[in-house]
Amino acid sequence: MEINVTKADESQLKPKPTDESKLAFGNIVTDHIAKMEYESGKGWSDAWIEPYGDLSIDPAAMALHYGQEIFEGLKAYRGKDGIYLFRARENFERFNRSAARLCMPEVDVDLAMAATKKLVLLDKDWVPRTSGTSLYIRPTMVATEPHLGVRPASAYLFFIIIGPVGAYYKEGLNPVKIYVEDFYVRAAVGGTGEAKTAGNYAASLLAAEKAKEKGFTQVLWLDAAERKYVEEVGTMNMFFRVDDEVITAPLTGSILPGITRDSVIQIVKNWGMRLSERSLSIDEVIEAAKNGSLQEAFGTGTAAVISPVGQITYKGEDHIVAGGKMGELSQRLYDEIVAIQYGEKPDPYGWVERID
Ligand SMILES: *Cc1c(COP(=O)(O)O)cnc(C)c1O
């Protein structure tokens, strides 16, 4: 597979962050971008890499009007003896499922993987070294055909941008406060909730902003039909440990099938703990919090890995979880997943791929 590379010249290179301990999430991009174009009738062009820069896009480009946009989020990790990707093919397989849901063309997973590796290696000096940091990878596809009128577009741009990141939440591994939203909903079964597409996030902003004003980090979404069952939070799937049962919502179509979620499920089962993918009502969670059987709650996602929940607020009542601290299982899972991602521990699951 030929992936043409045009390197940025000296004058186009950006300064790299000098203090990695201050890295936040999502503010910095590297020197290059990978691209590929699609036209119906012709299919995908070859992929190429060029210096990072603005896109030129027609104001009538359909992504800007009708929301045909999908994305992915994965990371490259600098371990002691190399750079690693974690379950990356699965990100592109999910990308293709998102594409199918939004009537967009699927990409060749091998080509997308090759472009990702080539881009990361070209900008490998940007992969940070400090513990807890990584290089975030954002594959994206947008409809570029200029046309006003609702139908699937005939032309698309696929691109990958990358950038060094630190902790996703300013809290880091400190427990977050979540607000149970009982009016607004994120996604309904039959909608686009299981696709990583821009509209889902636009739809979530108002509730998230209102929760933020009240001092919460995230919103916990309930199911759209009954506002009864817990689904997920902003960009994370949710797990609750009630006594010795670890519970996460089933993939019914309205939640994002997280790769971290799946990793946690496999690890927890492998550790011999009881793991249930089942509907869990918010009343059951609150009851467990009140009677002391809710041992801990945490969110999972590529950006934050494991994010412990220290407080759940529902209908005006605050419920402290795990004494407001990071729970024992959350900590153990975080340590295990991070050790595998950075190549510090044997990977019995076949999840990591060393690329350098
Ligand atoms: C990306 C995302 C997740 C987490 O998925 P991972 O594959 O674990 O990163 C969970 N929920 C939503 C809404 C997401 O966008």
GROMACS .gro file of C-alpha atoms and ligand atoms in nm:
model
  371
    1MET     CA    1   0.000   0.000   0.000
    2GLU     CA    2   0.149   0.332  -0.107
    3ILE     CA    3   0.086   0.621   0.129
    4ASN     CA    4   0.245   0.930  -0.015
    5VAL     CA    5   0.414   1.156   0.239
    6THR     CA    6   0.482   1.527   0.200
    7LYS     CA    7   0.682   1.634   0.503
    8ALA     CA    8   0.636   1.968   0.668
    9ASP     CA    9   0.939   2.188   0.611
   10GLU     CA   10   1.135   2.338   0.898
   11SER     CA   11   0.932   2.661   0.898
   12GLN     CA   12   0.602   2.471   0.934
   13LEU     CA   13   0.707   2.267   1.239
   14LYS     CA   14   0.529   2.360   1.560
   15PRO     CA   15   0.694   2.390   1.899
   16LYS     CA   16   0.638   2.080   2.111
   17PRO     CA   17   0.499   2.113   2.462
   18THR     CA   18   0.784   2.180   2.702
   19ASP     CA   19   0.615   2.066   3.023
   20GLU     CA   20   0.441   1.732   2.973
   21SER     CA   21   0.303   1.737   3.326
   22LYS     CA   22   0.080   2.026   3.214
   23LEU     CA   23  -0.065   1.850   2.910
   24ALA     CA   24  -0.443   1.881   2.900
   25PHE     CA   25  -0.678   1.708   2.658
   26GLY     CA   26  -0.744   1.812   2.302
   27ASN     CA   27  -0.557   2.143   2.266
   28ILE     CA   28  -0.252   2.039   2.070
   29VAL     CA   29  -0.213   1.884   1.725
   30THR     CA   30   0.108   1.765   1.561
   31ASP     CA   31   0.279   1.864   1.235
   32HIS     CA   32   0.101   1.627   0.994
   33ILE     CA   33  -0.240   1.501   0.888
   34ALA     CA   34  -0.339   1.186   0.695
   35LYS     CA   35  -0.613   1.214   0.431
   36MET     CA   36  -0.812   1.014   0.182
   37GLU     CA   37  -1.099   1.120  -0.047
   38TYR     CA   38  -1.408   0.937  -0.163
   39GLU     CA   39  -1.625   0.997  -0.465
   40SER     CA   40  -1.919   0.777  -0.549
   41GLY     CA   41  -1.854   0.581  -0.864
   42LYS     CA   42  -1.478   0.602  -0.806
   43GLY     CA   43  -1.443   0.487  -0.446
   44TRP     CA   44  -1.155   0.590  -0.220
   45SER     CA   45  -0.841   0.760  -0.345
   46ASP     CA   46  -0.503   0.651  -0.214
   47ALA     CA   47  -0.421   0.782   0.132
   48TRP     CA   48  -0.159   1.052   0.173
   49ILE     CA   49   0.008   1.248   0.454
   50GLU     CA   50   0.077   1.621   0.434
   51PRO     CA   51   0.162   1.910   0.668
   52TYR     CA   52  -0.120   1.989   0.912
   53GLY     CA   53  -0.329   2.281   0.793
   54ASP     CA   54  -0.675   2.422   0.733
   55LEU     CA   55  -0.923   2.231   0.521
   56SER     CA   56  -1.077   2.403   0.226
   57ILE     CA   57  -1.443   2.315   0.227
   58ASP     CA   58  -1.741   2.444   0.027
   59PRO     CA   59  -1.993   2.632   0.245
   60ALA     CA   60  -2.260   2.401   0.099
   61ALA     CA   61  -2.065   2.087   0.202
   62MET     CA   62  -2.331   1.851   0.329
   63ALA     CA   63  -2.156   1.771   0.659
   64LEU     CA   64  -2.211   2.134   0.759
   65HIS     CA   65  -2.585   2.117   0.697
   66TYR     CA   66  -2.702   1.762   0.752
   67GLY     CA   67  -2.446   1.626   0.992
   68GLN     CA   68  -2.286   1.338   0.806
   69GLU     CA   69  -1.981   1.323   1.032
   70ILE     CA   70  -1.830   1.032   1.219
   71PHE     CA   71  -1.514   1.000   1.426
   72GLU     CA   72  -1.307   0.770   1.642
   73GLY     CA   73  -1.079   0.814   1.940
   74LEU     CA   74  -0.782   0.592   2.015
   75LYS     CA   75  -0.433   0.640   2.153
   76ALA     CA   76  -0.068   0.555   2.096
   77TYR     CA   77   0.132   0.494   2.415
   78ARG     CA   78   0.505   0.528   2.467
   79GLY     CA   79   0.617   0.235   2.676
   80LYS     CA   80   0.963   0.161   2.803
   81ASP     CA   81   1.071  -0.009   2.484
   82GLY     CA   82   0.844   0.118   2.210
   83ILE     CA   83   0.523   0.279   2.092
   84TYR     CA   84   0.203   0.079   2.124
   85LEU     CA   85  -0.150   0.087   1.988
   86PHE     CA   86  -0.437  -0.066   2.186
   87ARG     CA   87  -0.714  -0.259   2.002
   88ALA     CA   88  -0.684  -0.010   1.717
   89ARG     CA   89  -0.841  -0.227   1.445
   90GLU     CA   90  -1.157  -0.240   1.654
   91ASN     CA   91  -1.177   0.139   1.642
   92PHE     CA   92  -1.183   0.126   1.262
   93GLU     CA   93  -1.433  -0.158   1.264
   94ARG     CA   94  -1.657   0.057   1.485
   95PHE     CA   95  -1.588   0.353   1.255
   96ASN     CA   96  -1.727   0.145   0.969
   97ARG     CA   97  -2.038   0.057   1.168
   98SER     CA   98  -2.087   0.429   1.237
   99ALA     CA   99  -2.038   0.493   0.863
  100ALA     CA  100  -2.304   0.239   0.770
  101ARG     CA  101  -2.552   0.395   1.015
  102LEU     CA  102  -2.493   0.743   0.866
  103CYS     CA  103  -2.505   0.621   0.501
  104MET     CA  104  -2.136   0.702   0.459
  105PRO     CA  105  -1.878   0.485   0.278
  106GLU     CA  106  -1.675   0.237   0.481
  107VAL     CA  107  -1.296   0.259   0.481
  108ASP     CA  108  -1.051  -0.024   0.427
  109VAL     CA  109  -0.943  -0.116   0.780
  110ASP     CA  110  -0.595  -0.225   0.668
  111LEU     CA  111  -0.539   0.102   0.483
  112ALA     CA  112  -0.671   0.308   0.777
  113MET     CA  113  -0.440   0.117   1.013
  114ALA     CA  114  -0.143   0.169   0.780
  115ALA     CA  115  -0.216   0.543   0.757
  116THR     CA  116  -0.248   0.566   1.136
  117LYS     CA  117   0.085   0.393   1.195
  118LYS     CA  118   0.265   0.595   0.930
  119LEU     CA  119   0.131   0.923   1.071
  120VAL     CA  120   0.216   0.833   1.432
  121LEU     CA  121   0.567   0.723   1.336
  122LEU     CA  122   0.627   1.034   1.126
  123ASP     CA  123   0.533   1.250   1.429
  124LYS     CA  124   0.665   1.006   1.688
  125ASP     CA  125   0.867   1.272   1.869
  126TRP     CA  126   0.526   1.410   1.970
  127VAL     CA  127   0.434   1.093   2.163
  128PRO     CA  128   0.484   1.213   2.520
  129ARG     CA  129   0.698   1.027   2.773
  130THR     CA  130   0.551   1.123   3.109
  131SER     CA  131   0.340   0.864   3.287
  132GLY     CA  132  -0.031   0.911   3.224
  133THR     CA  133   0.023   1.091   2.893
  134SER     CA  134  -0.032   0.955   2.542
  135LEU     CA  135  -0.087   1.053   2.182
  136TYR     CA  136  -0.456   1.086   2.102
  137ILE     CA  137  -0.560   0.978   1.751
  138ARG     CA  138  -0.874   1.120   1.593
  139PRO     CA  139  -0.988   0.958   1.266
  140THR     CA  140  -1.277   1.155   1.116
  141MET     CA  141  -1.500   1.146   0.809
  142VAL     CA  142  -1.711   1.433   0.675
  143ALA     CA  143  -1.943   1.472   0.377
  144THR     CA  144  -1.787   1.726   0.140
  145GLU     CA  145  -2.024   1.729  -0.157
  146PRO     CA  146  -2.171   2.080  -0.196
  147HIS     CA  147  -2.547   2.031  -0.211
  148LEU     CA  148  -2.848   2.172  -0.028
  149GLY     CA  149  -3.112   1.903   0.009
  150VAL     CA  150  -3.127   1.602   0.236
  151ARG     CA  151  -2.980   1.280   0.100
  152PRO     CA  152  -2.651   1.095   0.148
  153ALA     CA  153  -2.360   1.290  -0.001
  154SER     CA  154  -2.160   1.156  -0.293
  155ALA     CA  155  -1.820   1.284  -0.177
  156TYR     CA  156  -1.634   1.249   0.155
  157LEU     CA  157  -1.306   1.336   0.319
  158PHE     CA  158  -1.146   1.099   0.566
  159PHE     CA  159  -0.866   1.238   0.779
  160ILE     CA  160  -0.665   1.155   1.088
  161ILE     CA  161  -0.523   1.415   1.325
  162ILE     CA  162  -0.316   1.337   1.633
  163GLY     CA  163  -0.196   1.522   1.940
  164PRO     CA  164  -0.031   1.466   2.279
  165VAL     CA  165  -0.274   1.452   2.574
  166GLY     CA  166  -0.275   1.429   2.951
  167ALA     CA  167  -0.574   1.357   3.173
  168TYR     CA  168  -0.919   1.396   3.014
  169TYR     CA  169  -1.078   1.548   3.321
  170LYS     CA  170  -0.903   1.811   3.527
  171GLU     CA  171  -0.984   1.584   3.822
  172GLY     CA  172  -0.747   1.318   3.680
  173LEU     CA  173  -0.807   1.003   3.880
  174ASN     CA  174  -0.997   1.192   4.148
  175PRO     CA  175  -1.363   1.093   4.163
  176VAL     CA  176  -1.609   1.298   3.959
  177LYS     CA  177  -1.955   1.418   4.053
  178ILE     CA  178  -2.229   1.313   3.817
  179TYR     CA  179  -2.577   1.449   3.769
  180VAL     CA  180  -2.854   1.208   3.675
  181GLU     CA  181  -3.047   1.378   3.396
  182ASP     CA  182  -3.417   1.297   3.412
  183PHE     CA  183  -3.551   1.530   3.143
  184TYR     CA  184  -3.311   1.558   2.848
  185VAL     CA  185  -3.203   1.240   2.670
  186ARG     CA  186  -2.895   1.160   2.464
  187ALA     CA  187  -3.020   0.890   2.231
  188ALA     CA  188  -3.315   0.658   2.182
  189VAL     CA  189  -3.313   0.297   2.068
  190GLY     CA  190  -3.339   0.310   1.688
  191GLY     CA  191  -3.153   0.641   1.674
  192THR     CA  192  -2.781   0.704   1.632
  193GLY     CA  193  -2.665   0.652   1.991
  194GLU     CA  194  -2.441   0.360   1.907
  195ALA     CA  195  -2.260   0.554   1.631
  196LYS     CA  196  -1.975   0.794   1.709
  197THR     CA  197  -2.130   1.082   1.520
  198ALA     CA  198  -2.121   1.456   1.587
  199GLY     CA  199  -2.497   1.502   1.633
  200ASN     CA  200  -2.506   1.286   1.946
  201TYR     CA  201  -2.262   1.521   2.117
  202ALA     CA  202  -2.436   1.837   1.999
  203ALA     CA  203  -2.758   1.694   2.143
  204SER     CA  204  -2.589   1.635   2.478
  205LEU     CA  205  -2.445   1.983   2.531
  206LEU     CA  206  -2.737   2.164   2.691
  207ALA     CA  207  -2.787   1.912   2.970
  208ALA     CA  208  -2.409   1.895   3.024
  209GLU     CA  209  -2.382   2.275   3.046
  210LYS     CA  210  -2.666   2.294   3.298
  211ALA     CA  211  -2.501   2.022   3.506
  212LYS     CA  212  -2.167   2.203   3.487
  213GLU     CA  213  -2.323   2.524   3.617
  214LYS     CA  214  -2.433   2.328   3.921
  215GLY     CA  215  -2.080   2.195   3.977
  216PHE     CA  216  -2.105   1.853   3.812
  217THR     CA  217  -1.844   1.705   3.579
  218GLN     CA  218  -2.077   1.486   3.377
  219VAL     CA  219  -2.435   1.388   3.310
  220LEU     CA  220  -2.556   1.032   3.360
  221TRP     CA  221  -2.810   0.958   3.091
  222LEU     CA  222  -3.120   0.751   3.144
  223ASP     CA  223  -3.300   0.559   2.870
  224ALA     CA  224  -3.509   0.780   2.642
  225ALA     CA  225  -3.832   0.579   2.662
  226GLU     CA  226  -3.887   0.568   3.039
  227ARG     CA  227  -3.606   0.775   3.200
  228LYS     CA  228  -3.569   0.471   3.422
  229TYR     CA  229  -3.255   0.275   3.328
  230VAL     CA  230  -2.898   0.401   3.345
  231GLU     CA  231  -2.724   0.419   3.009
  232GLU     CA  232  -2.387   0.601   3.003
  233VAL     CA  233  -2.222   0.935   3.078
  234GLY     CA  234  -2.085   1.197   2.834
  235THR     CA  235  -1.808   1.002   2.664
  236MET     CA  236  -1.789   0.700   2.892
  237ASN     CA  237  -1.973   0.378   2.957
  238MET     CA  238  -2.073   0.317   3.318
  239PHE     CA  239  -2.013   0.035   3.563
  240PHE     CA  240  -2.164  -0.012   3.907
  241ARG     CA  241  -2.046  -0.260   4.165
  242VAL     CA  242  -2.336  -0.364   4.386
  243ASP     CA  243  -2.215  -0.608   4.652
  244ASP     CA  244  -2.012  -0.851   4.441
  245GLU     CA  245  -2.192  -0.798   4.114
  246VAL     CA  246  -2.030  -0.568   3.856
  247ILE     CA  247  -2.306  -0.429   3.633
  248THR     CA  248  -2.301  -0.239   3.305
  249ALA     CA  249  -2.586  -0.153   3.069
  250PRO     CA  250  -2.642  -0.392   2.778
  251LEU     CA  251  -2.577  -0.277   2.420
  252THR     CA  252  -2.935  -0.215   2.319
  253GLY     CA  253  -2.856   0.036   2.046
  254SER     CA  254  -2.868   0.367   2.232
  255ILE     CA  255  -2.526   0.351   2.396
  256LEU     CA  256  -2.181   0.359   2.244
  257PRO     CA  257  -2.017   0.014   2.241
  258GLY     CA  258  -1.697   0.120   2.415
  259ILE     CA  259  -1.375  -0.068   2.362
  260THR     CA  260  -1.268   0.017   2.718
  261ARG     CA  261  -1.608  -0.116   2.832
  262ASP     CA  262  -1.536  -0.443   2.654
  263SER     CA  263  -1.183  -0.458   2.801
  264VAL     CA  264  -1.321  -0.409   3.152
  265ILE     CA  265  -1.582  -0.680   3.096
  266GLN     CA  266  -1.315  -0.928   2.982
  267ILE     CA  267  -1.075  -0.844   3.266
  268VAL     CA  268  -1.342  -0.857   3.537
  269LYS     CA  269  -1.463  -1.195   3.409
  270ASN     CA  270  -1.104  -1.315   3.386
  271TRP     CA  271  -1.054  -1.219   3.751
  272GLY     CA  272  -1.344  -1.449   3.837
  273MET     CA  273  -1.581  -1.174   3.942
  274ARG     CA  274  -1.951  -1.173   3.860
  275LEU     CA  275  -2.014  -0.947   3.562
  276SER     CA  276  -2.363  -0.868   3.436
  277GLU     CA  277  -2.460  -0.683   3.122
  278ARG     CA  278  -2.812  -0.603   3.225
  279SER     CA  279  -3.063  -0.324   3.260
  280LEU     CA  280  -3.009  -0.142   3.585
  281SER     CA  281  -3.267   0.108   3.700
  282ILE     CA  282  -3.163   0.435   3.859
  283ASP     CA  283  -3.390   0.341   4.151
  284GLU     CA  284  -3.182   0.026   4.206
  285VAL     CA  285  -2.861   0.234   4.202
  286ILE     CA  286  -2.998   0.488   4.450
  287GLU     CA  287  -3.135   0.213   4.673
  288ALA     CA  288  -2.793   0.043   4.670
  289ALA     CA  289  -2.625   0.375   4.751
  290LYS     CA  290  -2.864   0.424   5.044
  291ASN     CA  291  -2.832   0.076   5.191
  292GLY     CA  292  -2.456   0.064   5.148
  293SER     CA  293  -2.440  -0.215   4.887
  294LEU     CA  294  -2.315   0.020   4.612
  295GLN     CA  295  -1.942  -0.041   4.655
  296GLU     CA  296  -1.830   0.179   4.369
  297ALA     CA  297  -1.920   0.331   4.033
  298PHE     CA  298  -1.690   0.427   3.747
  299GLY     CA  299  -1.691   0.537   3.387
  300THR     CA  300  -1.477   0.382   3.113
  301GLY     CA  301  -1.344   0.532   2.791
  302THR     CA  302  -1.025   0.572   2.590
  303ALA     CA  303  -0.979   0.933   2.696
  304ALA     CA  304  -1.007   0.884   3.073
  305VAL     CA  305  -0.949   0.503   3.092
  306ILE     CA  306  -1.127   0.461   3.427
  307SER     CA  307  -1.295   0.755   3.593
  308PRO     CA  308  -1.422   0.688   3.944
  309VAL     CA  309  -1.754   0.843   4.050
  310GLY     CA  310  -1.758   0.995   4.396
  311GLN     CA  311  -2.107   1.141   4.397
  312ILE     CA  312  -2.433   1.073   4.217
  313THR     CA  313  -2.707   1.334   4.236
  314TYR     CA  314  -3.063   1.236   4.146
  315LYS     CA  315  -3.379   1.440   4.195
  316GLY     CA  316  -3.200   1.687   4.417
  317GLU     CA  317  -3.045   1.429   4.648
  318ASP     CA  318  -2.668   1.375   4.671
  319HIS     CA  319  -2.539   1.024   4.719
  320ILE     CA  320  -2.175   0.977   4.806
  321VAL     CA  321  -2.018   0.669   4.645
  322ALA     CA  322  -1.720   0.477   4.791
  323GLY     CA  323  -1.671   0.749   5.050
  324GLY     CA  324  -1.601   0.994   4.767
  325LYS     CA  325  -1.274   0.813   4.694
  326MET     CA  326  -1.148   0.594   4.413
  327GLY     CA  327  -1.276   0.242   4.475
  328GLU     CA  328  -1.055  -0.064   4.500
  329LEU     CA  329  -1.183  -0.224   4.177
  330SER     CA  330  -1.155   0.103   3.984
  331GLN     CA  331  -0.793   0.138   4.091
  332ARG     CA  332  -0.710  -0.223   4.013
  333LEU     CA  333  -0.870  -0.199   3.667
  334TYR     CA  334  -0.694   0.128   3.592
  335ASP     CA  335  -0.357  -0.019   3.688
  336GLU     CA  336  -0.416  -0.334   3.484
  337ILE     CA  337  -0.536  -0.161   3.165
  338VAL     CA  338  -0.266   0.106   3.176
  339ALA     CA  339   0.006  -0.156   3.233
  340ILE     CA  340  -0.114  -0.347   2.926
  341GLN     CA  341  -0.142  -0.031   2.715
  342TYR     CA  342   0.214   0.077   2.795
  343GLY     CA  343   0.355  -0.271   2.738
  344GLU     CA  344   0.459  -0.304   3.102
  345LYS     CA  345   0.265  -0.621   3.162
  346PRO     CA  346   0.213  -0.932   2.952
  347ASP     CA  347  -0.096  -0.895   2.735
  348PRO     CA  348  -0.286  -1.224   2.747
  349TYR     CA  349  -0.569  -1.073   2.541
  350GLY     CA  350  -0.375  -0.981   2.227
  351TRP     CA  351  -0.482  -0.618   2.257
  352VAL     CA  352  -0.158  -0.427   2.206
  353GLU     CA  353   0.046  -0.389   1.894
  354ARG     CA  354   0.397  -0.249   1.907
  355ILE     CA  355   0.455  -0.021   1.610
  356ASP     CA  356   0.807   0.103   1.682
  357LIG     C1  357  -1.616   0.704   2.270
  357LIG     C2  358  -1.728   0.691   2.366
  357LIG     C3  359  -1.727   0.598   2.471
  357LIG     C4  360  -1.605   0.516   2.506
  357LIG     O1  361  -1.562   0.430   2.406
  357LIG     P1  362  -1.414   0.373   2.409
  357LIG     O2  363  -1.407   0.287   2.288
  357LIG     O3  364  -1.399   0.298   2.535
  357LIG     O4  365  -1.323   0.491   2.403
  357LIG     C5  366  -1.840   0.585   2.548
  357LIG     N1  367  -1.949   0.663   2.526
  357LIG     C6  368  -1.953   0.754   2.428
  357LIG     C7  369  -2.076   0.833   2.407
  357LIG     C8  370  -1.842   0.772   2.345
  357LIG     O5  371  -1.845   0.864   2.250
   0.00000   0.00000   0.00000
